[in-house]
XYZ file of C-alpha atoms in Angstrom:
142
model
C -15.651 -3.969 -7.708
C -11.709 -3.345 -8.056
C -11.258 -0.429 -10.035
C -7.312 -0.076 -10.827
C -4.147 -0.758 -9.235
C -4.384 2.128 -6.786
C -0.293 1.447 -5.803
C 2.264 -0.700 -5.383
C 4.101 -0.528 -2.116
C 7.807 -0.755 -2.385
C 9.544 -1.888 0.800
C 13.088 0.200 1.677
C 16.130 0.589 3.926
C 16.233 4.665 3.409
C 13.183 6.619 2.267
C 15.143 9.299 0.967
C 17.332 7.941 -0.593
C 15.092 6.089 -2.680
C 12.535 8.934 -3.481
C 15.804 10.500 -4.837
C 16.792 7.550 -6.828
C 12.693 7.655 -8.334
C 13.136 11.624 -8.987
C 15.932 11.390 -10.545
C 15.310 8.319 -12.697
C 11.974 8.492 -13.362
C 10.708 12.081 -12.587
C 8.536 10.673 -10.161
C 7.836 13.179 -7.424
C 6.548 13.013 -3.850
C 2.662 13.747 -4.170
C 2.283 12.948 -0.385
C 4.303 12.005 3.029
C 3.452 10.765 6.237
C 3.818 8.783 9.582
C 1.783 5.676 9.721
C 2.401 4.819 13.612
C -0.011 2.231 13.928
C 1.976 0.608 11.146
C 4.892 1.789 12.387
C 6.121 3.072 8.825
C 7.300 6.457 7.249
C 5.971 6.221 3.765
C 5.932 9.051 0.323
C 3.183 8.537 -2.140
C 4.610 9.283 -5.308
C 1.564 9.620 -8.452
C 2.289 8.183 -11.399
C -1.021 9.113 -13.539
C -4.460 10.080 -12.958
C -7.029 7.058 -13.609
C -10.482 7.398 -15.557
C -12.858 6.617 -12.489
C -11.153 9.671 -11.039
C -8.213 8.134 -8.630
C -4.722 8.253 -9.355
C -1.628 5.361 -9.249
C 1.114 5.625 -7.013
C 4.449 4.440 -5.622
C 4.493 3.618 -2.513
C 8.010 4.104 -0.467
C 7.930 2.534 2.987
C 10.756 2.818 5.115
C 9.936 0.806 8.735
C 10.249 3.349 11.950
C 10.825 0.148 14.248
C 12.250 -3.070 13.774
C 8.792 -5.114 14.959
C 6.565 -3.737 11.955
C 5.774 -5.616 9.392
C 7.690 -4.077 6.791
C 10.472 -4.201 9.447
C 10.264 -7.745 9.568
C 9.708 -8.087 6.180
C 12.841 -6.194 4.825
C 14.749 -8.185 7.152
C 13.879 -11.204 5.486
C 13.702 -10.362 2.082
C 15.370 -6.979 1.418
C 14.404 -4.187 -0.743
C 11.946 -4.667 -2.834
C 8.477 -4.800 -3.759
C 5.935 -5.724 -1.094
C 2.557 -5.118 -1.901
C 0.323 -4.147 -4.592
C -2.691 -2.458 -4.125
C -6.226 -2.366 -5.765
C -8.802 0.452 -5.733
C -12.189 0.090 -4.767
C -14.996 2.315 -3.694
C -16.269 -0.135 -1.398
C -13.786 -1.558 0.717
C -16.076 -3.719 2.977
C -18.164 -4.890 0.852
C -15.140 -6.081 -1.404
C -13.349 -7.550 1.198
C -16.364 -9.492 2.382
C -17.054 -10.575 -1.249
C -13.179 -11.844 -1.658
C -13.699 -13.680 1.761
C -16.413 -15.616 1.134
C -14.984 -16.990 -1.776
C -12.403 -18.747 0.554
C -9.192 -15.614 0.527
C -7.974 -15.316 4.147
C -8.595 -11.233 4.614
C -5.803 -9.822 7.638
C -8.378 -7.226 9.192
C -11.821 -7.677 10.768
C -12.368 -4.130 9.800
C -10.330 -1.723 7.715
C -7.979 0.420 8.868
C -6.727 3.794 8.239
C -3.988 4.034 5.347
C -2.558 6.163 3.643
C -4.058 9.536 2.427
C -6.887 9.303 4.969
C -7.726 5.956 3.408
C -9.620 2.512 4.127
C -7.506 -0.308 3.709
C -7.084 -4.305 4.396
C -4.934 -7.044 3.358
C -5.039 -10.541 1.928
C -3.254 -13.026 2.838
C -0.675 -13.670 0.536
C -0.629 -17.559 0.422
C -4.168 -17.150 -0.600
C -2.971 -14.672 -3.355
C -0.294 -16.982 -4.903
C 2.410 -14.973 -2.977
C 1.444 -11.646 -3.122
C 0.457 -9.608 -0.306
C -2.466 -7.702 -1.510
C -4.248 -4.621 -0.306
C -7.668 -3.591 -0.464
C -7.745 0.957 -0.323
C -10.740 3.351 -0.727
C -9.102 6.703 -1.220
C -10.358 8.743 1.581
C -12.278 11.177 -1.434
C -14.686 7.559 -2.397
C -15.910 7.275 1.223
C-alpha cells in the first residue's frame, strides 16, 4: 500500500546552483548527496517534513553526469523542471506487481537501488496520464 509522497524529483542543468536557490528561498537544506552511476545522475535529497508512518518527504535535485541518462535526455527535451514524483511503500514488489496486473506498464523487472540505499521502480508515464512515477522503499522499511 502507498504510504505518502516519499519525493518529487526535480530535473536540473546545475545542482548547485539550484540547492542554493531552495536554501535560500525556502530554507530547504541538503539532508543527503550522492552519485547514482547506474543512473548516471548526481542528485541532493533535501527533507521537507517527517511523515506519521515514520518516513520523511523530500526534494529531489538531479543534475545528469552524462548526456545518455535519462534525465540527460529528458532535460534536453523538456528543460528544467519537475520529472518525477515519488510514492512510499514498504513493499516495493509486491506494489509494483499489484499496479501491474491492473494493466500499468512497470520500467523494471526488479527494483533497483535508489537513492538513500533504497528500492525503487518506475511506471510508465503514458500509463500514469503523463507522469513518470516511482515506486521507493526507504532502505530503513526493508
Amino acid at each position: 500500500m502507498l504510504t505518502r509522497i516519499d519525493h518529487i524529483g526535480i530535473a536540473c542543468f546545475d545542482l548547485d546552483a539550484t540547492v542554493e536557490f531552495y536554501r535560500s528561498t525556502y530554507g530547504f537544506e541538503v539532508f543527503h548527496s550522492e552519485i547514482n552511476e547506474e543512473q548516471g545522475v548526481r542528485e541532493a535529497m533535501l527533507k521537507i517534513n517527517e511523515t506519521s508512518d515514520g518516513g520523511a518527504s523530500y526534494l529531489q535535485l538531479l543534475e545528469p553526469t552524462r548526456e545518455d541518462s535519462a534525465v540527460g535526455t529528458w532535460l534536453a527535451k523538456n528543460g528544467e523542471g519537475v520529472h518525477h514524483i515519488a510514492f512510499g511503500t514498504a513493499d516495493v514488489d509486491a506494489d509494483a506487481a499489484d499496479i501491474r496486473e491492473k494493466g500499468v506498464r512497470v520500467l523494471y523487472d526488479e527494483p533497483r537501488t535508489g537513492s538513500m540505499g533504497s528500492r525503487i521502480t518506475f511506471l510508465h508515464p503514458k500509463d500514469c496520464h503523463g507522469v513518470l512515477t516511482e515506486l521507493v522503499t526507504s532502505r530503513t522499511e526493508h
